[in-house]
Tab-separated table of C-alpha atoms in Angstrom:
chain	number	residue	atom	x	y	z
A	1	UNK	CA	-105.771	-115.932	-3.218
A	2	UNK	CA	-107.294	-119.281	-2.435
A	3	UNK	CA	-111.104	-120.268	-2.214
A	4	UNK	CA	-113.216	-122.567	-1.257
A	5	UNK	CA	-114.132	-124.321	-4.707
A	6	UNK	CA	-116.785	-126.159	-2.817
A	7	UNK	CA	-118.590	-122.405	-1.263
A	8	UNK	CA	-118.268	-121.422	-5.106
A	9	UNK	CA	-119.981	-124.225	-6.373
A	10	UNK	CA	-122.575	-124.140	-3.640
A	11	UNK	CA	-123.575	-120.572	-3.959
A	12	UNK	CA	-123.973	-120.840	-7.941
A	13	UNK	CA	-126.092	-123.667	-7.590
A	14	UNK	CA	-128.145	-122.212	-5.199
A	15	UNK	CA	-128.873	-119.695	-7.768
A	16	UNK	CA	-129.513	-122.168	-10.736
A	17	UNK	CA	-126.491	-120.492	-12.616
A	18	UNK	CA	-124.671	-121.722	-15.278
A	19	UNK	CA	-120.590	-121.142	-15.598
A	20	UNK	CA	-121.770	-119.107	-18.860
A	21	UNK	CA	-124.275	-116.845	-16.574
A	22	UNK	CA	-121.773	-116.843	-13.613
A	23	UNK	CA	-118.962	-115.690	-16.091
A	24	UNK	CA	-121.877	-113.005	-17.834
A	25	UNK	CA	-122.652	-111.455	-14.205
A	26	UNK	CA	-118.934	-111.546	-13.772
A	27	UNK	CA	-117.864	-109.819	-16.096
A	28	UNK	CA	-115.227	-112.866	-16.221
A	29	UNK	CA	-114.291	-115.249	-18.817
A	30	UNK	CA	-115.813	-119.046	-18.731
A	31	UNK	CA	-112.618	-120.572	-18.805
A	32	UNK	CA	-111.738	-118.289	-15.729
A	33	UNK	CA	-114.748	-119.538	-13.619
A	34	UNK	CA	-113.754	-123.475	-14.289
A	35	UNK	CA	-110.360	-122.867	-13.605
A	36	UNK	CA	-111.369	-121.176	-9.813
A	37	UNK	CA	-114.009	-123.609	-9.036
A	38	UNK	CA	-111.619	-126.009	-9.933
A	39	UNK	CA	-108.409	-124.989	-8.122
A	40	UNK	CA	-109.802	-122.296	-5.833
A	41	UNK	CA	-106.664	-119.630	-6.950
A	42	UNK	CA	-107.875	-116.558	-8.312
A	43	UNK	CA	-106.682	-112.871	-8.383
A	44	UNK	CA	-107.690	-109.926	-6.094
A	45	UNK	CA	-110.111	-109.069	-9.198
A	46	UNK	CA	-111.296	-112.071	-9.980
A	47	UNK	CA	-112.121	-112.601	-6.215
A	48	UNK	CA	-113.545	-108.999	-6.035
A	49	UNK	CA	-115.882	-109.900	-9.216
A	50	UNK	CA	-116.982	-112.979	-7.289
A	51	UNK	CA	-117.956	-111.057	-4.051
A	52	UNK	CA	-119.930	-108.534	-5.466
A	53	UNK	CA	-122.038	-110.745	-7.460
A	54	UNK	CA	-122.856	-112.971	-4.543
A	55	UNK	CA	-122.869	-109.772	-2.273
A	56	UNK	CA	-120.486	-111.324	0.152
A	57	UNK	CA	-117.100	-110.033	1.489
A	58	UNK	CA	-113.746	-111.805	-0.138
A	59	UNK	CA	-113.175	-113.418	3.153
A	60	UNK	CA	-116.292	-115.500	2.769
A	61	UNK	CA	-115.363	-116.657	-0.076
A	62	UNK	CA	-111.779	-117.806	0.858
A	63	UNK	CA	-110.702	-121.303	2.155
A	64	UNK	CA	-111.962	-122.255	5.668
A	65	UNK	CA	-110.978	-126.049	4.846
A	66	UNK	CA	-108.475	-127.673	7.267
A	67	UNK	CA	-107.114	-129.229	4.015
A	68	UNK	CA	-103.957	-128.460	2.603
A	69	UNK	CA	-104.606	-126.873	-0.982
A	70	UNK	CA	-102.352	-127.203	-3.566
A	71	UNK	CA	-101.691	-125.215	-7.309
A	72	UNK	CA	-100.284	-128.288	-9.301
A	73	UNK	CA	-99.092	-127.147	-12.540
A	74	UNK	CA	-96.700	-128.667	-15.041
A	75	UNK	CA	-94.823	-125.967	-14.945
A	76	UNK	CA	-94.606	-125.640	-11.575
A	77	UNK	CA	-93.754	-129.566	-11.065
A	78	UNK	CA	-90.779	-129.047	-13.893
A	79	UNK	CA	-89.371	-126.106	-12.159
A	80	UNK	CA	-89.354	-128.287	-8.913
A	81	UNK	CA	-88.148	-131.183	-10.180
A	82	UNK	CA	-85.403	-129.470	-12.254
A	83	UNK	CA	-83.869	-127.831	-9.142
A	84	UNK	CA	-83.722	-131.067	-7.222
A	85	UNK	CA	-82.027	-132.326	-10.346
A	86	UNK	CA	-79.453	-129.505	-10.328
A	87	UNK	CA	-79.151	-129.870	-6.518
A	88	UNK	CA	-78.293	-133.803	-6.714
A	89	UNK	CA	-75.964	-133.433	-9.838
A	90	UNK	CA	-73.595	-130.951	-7.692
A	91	UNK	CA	-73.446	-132.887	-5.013
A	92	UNK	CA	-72.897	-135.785	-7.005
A	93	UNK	CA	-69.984	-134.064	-8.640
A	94	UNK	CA	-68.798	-132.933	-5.425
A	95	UNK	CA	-68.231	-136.503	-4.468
A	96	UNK	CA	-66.941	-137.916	-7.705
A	97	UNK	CA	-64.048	-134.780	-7.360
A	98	UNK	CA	-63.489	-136.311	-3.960
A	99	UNK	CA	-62.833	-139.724	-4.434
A	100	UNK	CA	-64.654	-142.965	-5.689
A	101	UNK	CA	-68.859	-142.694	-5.560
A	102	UNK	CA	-68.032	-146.108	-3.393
A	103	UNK	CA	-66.690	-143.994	-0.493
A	104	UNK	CA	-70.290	-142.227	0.346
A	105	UNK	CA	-72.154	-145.284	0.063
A	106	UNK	CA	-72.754	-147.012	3.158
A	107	UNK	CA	-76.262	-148.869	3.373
A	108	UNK	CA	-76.520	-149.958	7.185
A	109	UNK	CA	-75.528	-145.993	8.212
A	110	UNK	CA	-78.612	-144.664	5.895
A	111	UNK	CA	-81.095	-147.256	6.724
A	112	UNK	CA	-79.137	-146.328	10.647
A	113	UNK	CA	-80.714	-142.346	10.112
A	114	UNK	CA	-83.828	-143.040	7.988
A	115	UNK	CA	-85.147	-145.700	10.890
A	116	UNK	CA	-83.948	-143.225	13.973
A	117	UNK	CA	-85.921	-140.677	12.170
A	118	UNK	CA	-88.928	-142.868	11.622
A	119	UNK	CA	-89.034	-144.178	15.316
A	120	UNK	CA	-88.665	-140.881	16.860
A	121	UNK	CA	-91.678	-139.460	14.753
A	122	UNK	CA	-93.970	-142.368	15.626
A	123	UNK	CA	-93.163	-141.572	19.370
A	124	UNK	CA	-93.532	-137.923	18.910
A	125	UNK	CA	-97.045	-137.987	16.386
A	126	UNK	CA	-97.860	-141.437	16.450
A	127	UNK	CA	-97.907	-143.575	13.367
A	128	UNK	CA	-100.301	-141.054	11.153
A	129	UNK	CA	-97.973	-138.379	12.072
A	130	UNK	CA	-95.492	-140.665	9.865
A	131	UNK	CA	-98.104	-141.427	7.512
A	132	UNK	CA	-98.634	-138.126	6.907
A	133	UNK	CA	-94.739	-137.157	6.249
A	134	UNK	CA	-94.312	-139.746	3.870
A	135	UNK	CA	-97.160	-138.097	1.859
A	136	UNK	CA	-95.842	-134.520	2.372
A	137	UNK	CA	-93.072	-135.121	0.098
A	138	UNK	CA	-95.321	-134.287	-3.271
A	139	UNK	CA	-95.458	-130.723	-2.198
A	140	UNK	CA	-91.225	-130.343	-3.199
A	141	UNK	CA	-92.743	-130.008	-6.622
A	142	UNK	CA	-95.162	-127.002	-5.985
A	143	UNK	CA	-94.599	-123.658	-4.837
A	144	UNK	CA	-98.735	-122.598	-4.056
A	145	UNK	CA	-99.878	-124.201	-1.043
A	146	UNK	CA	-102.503	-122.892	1.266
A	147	UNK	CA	-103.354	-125.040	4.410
A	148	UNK	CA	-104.424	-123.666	7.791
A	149	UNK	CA	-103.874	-125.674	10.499
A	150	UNK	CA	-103.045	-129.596	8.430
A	151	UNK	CA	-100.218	-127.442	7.171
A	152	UNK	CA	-98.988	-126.119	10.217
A	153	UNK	CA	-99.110	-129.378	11.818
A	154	UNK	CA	-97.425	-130.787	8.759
A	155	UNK	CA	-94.274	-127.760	9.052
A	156	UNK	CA	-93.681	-128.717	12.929
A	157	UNK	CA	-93.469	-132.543	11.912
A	158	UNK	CA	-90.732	-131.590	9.081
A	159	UNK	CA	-89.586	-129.257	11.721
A	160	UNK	CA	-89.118	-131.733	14.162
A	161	UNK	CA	-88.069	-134.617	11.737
A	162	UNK	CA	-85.065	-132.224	10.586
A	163	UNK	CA	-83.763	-132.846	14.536
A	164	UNK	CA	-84.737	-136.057	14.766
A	165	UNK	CA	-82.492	-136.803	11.415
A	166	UNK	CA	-79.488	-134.738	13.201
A	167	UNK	CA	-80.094	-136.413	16.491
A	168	UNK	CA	-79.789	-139.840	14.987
A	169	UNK	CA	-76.618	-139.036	13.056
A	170	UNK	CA	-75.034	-137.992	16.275
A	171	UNK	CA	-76.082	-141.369	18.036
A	172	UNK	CA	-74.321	-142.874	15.006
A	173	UNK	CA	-71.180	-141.062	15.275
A	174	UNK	CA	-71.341	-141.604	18.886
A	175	UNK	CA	-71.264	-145.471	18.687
A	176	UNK	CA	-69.100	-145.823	15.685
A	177	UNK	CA	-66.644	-143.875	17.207
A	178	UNK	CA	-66.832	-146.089	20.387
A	179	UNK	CA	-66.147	-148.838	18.227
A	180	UNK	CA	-63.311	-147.637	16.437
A	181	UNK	CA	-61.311	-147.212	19.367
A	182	UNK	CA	-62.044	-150.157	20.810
A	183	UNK	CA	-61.010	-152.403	17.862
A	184	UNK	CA	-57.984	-150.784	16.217
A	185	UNK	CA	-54.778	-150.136	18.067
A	186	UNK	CA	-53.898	-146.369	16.798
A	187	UNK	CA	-50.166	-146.609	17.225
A	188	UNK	CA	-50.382	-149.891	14.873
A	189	UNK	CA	-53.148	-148.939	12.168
A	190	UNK	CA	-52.797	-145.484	11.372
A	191	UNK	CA	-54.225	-145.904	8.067
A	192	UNK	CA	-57.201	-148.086	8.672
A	193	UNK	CA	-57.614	-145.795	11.787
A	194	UNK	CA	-58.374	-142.842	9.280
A	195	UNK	CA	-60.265	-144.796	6.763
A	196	UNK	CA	-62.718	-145.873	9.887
A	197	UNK	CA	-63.308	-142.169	10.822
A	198	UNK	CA	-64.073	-141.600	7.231
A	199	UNK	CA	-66.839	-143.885	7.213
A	200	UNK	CA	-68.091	-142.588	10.307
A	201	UNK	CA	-68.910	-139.403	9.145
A	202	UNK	CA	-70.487	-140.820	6.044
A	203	UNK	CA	-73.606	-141.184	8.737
A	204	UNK	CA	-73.498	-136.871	9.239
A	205	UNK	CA	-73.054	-136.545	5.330
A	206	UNK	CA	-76.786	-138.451	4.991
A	207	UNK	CA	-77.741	-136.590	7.526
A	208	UNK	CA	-77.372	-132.930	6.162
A	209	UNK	CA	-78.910	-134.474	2.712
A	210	UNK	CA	-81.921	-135.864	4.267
A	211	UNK	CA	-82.386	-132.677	6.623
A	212	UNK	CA	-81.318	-129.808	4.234
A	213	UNK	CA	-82.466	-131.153	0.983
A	214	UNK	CA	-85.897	-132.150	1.587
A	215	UNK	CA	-86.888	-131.781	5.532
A	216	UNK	CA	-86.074	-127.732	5.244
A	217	UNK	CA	-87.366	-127.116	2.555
A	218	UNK	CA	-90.783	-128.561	2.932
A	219	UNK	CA	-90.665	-126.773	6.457
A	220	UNK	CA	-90.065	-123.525	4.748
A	221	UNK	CA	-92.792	-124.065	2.188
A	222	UNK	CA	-95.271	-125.061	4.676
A	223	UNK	CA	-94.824	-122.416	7.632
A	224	UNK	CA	-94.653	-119.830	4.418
A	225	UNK	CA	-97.762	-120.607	2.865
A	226	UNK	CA	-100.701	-118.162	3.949
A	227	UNK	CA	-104.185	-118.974	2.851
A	228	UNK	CA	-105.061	-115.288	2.457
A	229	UNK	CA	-102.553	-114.300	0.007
């Protein structure tokens, strides 16, 4: 359970407590006490211990901030980072069993994606909409977030960023393929004719990483996340 560190801290001072009197009336450790008024998690009986001394109902006590609130732990931020690790390593084995690392890299079609993506969320949320997606990407290393409505708005942004990223992909498979047939004669250049169509769906295979390695997940976390739990 999330709350608000900043009620907390306004109702103890507005009983000239101390953490070590808080924590006495409590029942609850010191340590405890800095830790919620620092973070705002606590436990049903920590929260419960809280409530009763300040003879309020847990609710009051709990997050009404529109700002997204996060748990960052080291822990937490290994566990995160060690999955992405795992994640990139098998697909990066994946593509050294199929061929040269050489054959997935194609600059122009990623920058292609990335700046599709981009322009279609500045038309759709405006530049801080942007701003604010760029910034979302800290919360792949934590797994407690609680938000309200920033982190809703935040989930349909990665929401609709993991279309735009698919839309764009298709636009680029759309004109590359246009341009394939219309400089290589098939009948002449089977070869290069196959190697072209490889490259052109090096655009889809950026695509799928960008949208189902960091946009979904983020979207998951973030239309997940409930303030009251």
């Amino acid at each position: 359970m999330f709350l608000s560190t900043d009620k907390l801290k306004q109702l103890r001072n507005e009983k000239g407590w101390s953490q070590e009197v808080l924590a006495k009336a409590t029942g609850l450790s010191v340590r405890t006490i800095q830790r919620i008024e620092s973070d705002g998690k606590a436990s049903a009986e920590s929260t419960l211990s809280l409530a009763s001394v300040y003879e309020l109902s847990p609710q009051e006590l709990q997050t009404t901030s529109n700002d997204i609130k996060v748990n960052w732990t080291k822990k937490m931020i290994a566990h995160n980072a060690i999955a992405l690790l795992v994640m990139s390593s098998a697909i990066g084995m994946f593509m050294w069993l199929g061929g040269e690392i050489s054959f997935f890299v194609d600059l122009p079609a990623l920058l292609f994606v990335l700046l599709f993506t981009c322009a279609a969320t500045i038309i759709s949320f405006g530049v801080d909409g942007l701003h604010q997606s760029f910034m979302g990407l800290k919360y792949l290393f934590t797994d407690e977030i609680a938000g309200g409505i920033k982190a809703k708005k935040l989930a349909a942004i990665y929401l609709n960023q993991n279309k735009f990223v698919y839309a764009g992909a298709f636009v680029g498979l759309i004109i590359n393929t246009i341009s394939i047939h219309s400089n290589f004669d098939i009948p002449e250049n089977p070869v290069i004719l196959h190697r072209a169509y490889a490259v052109n769906l090096v655009v889809l295979f950026y695509a799928a990483l960008l949208a189902e390695g960091v946009l979904r997940p983020l979207t998951v976390k973030l239309r997940t996340c409930d303030i009251s739990d």
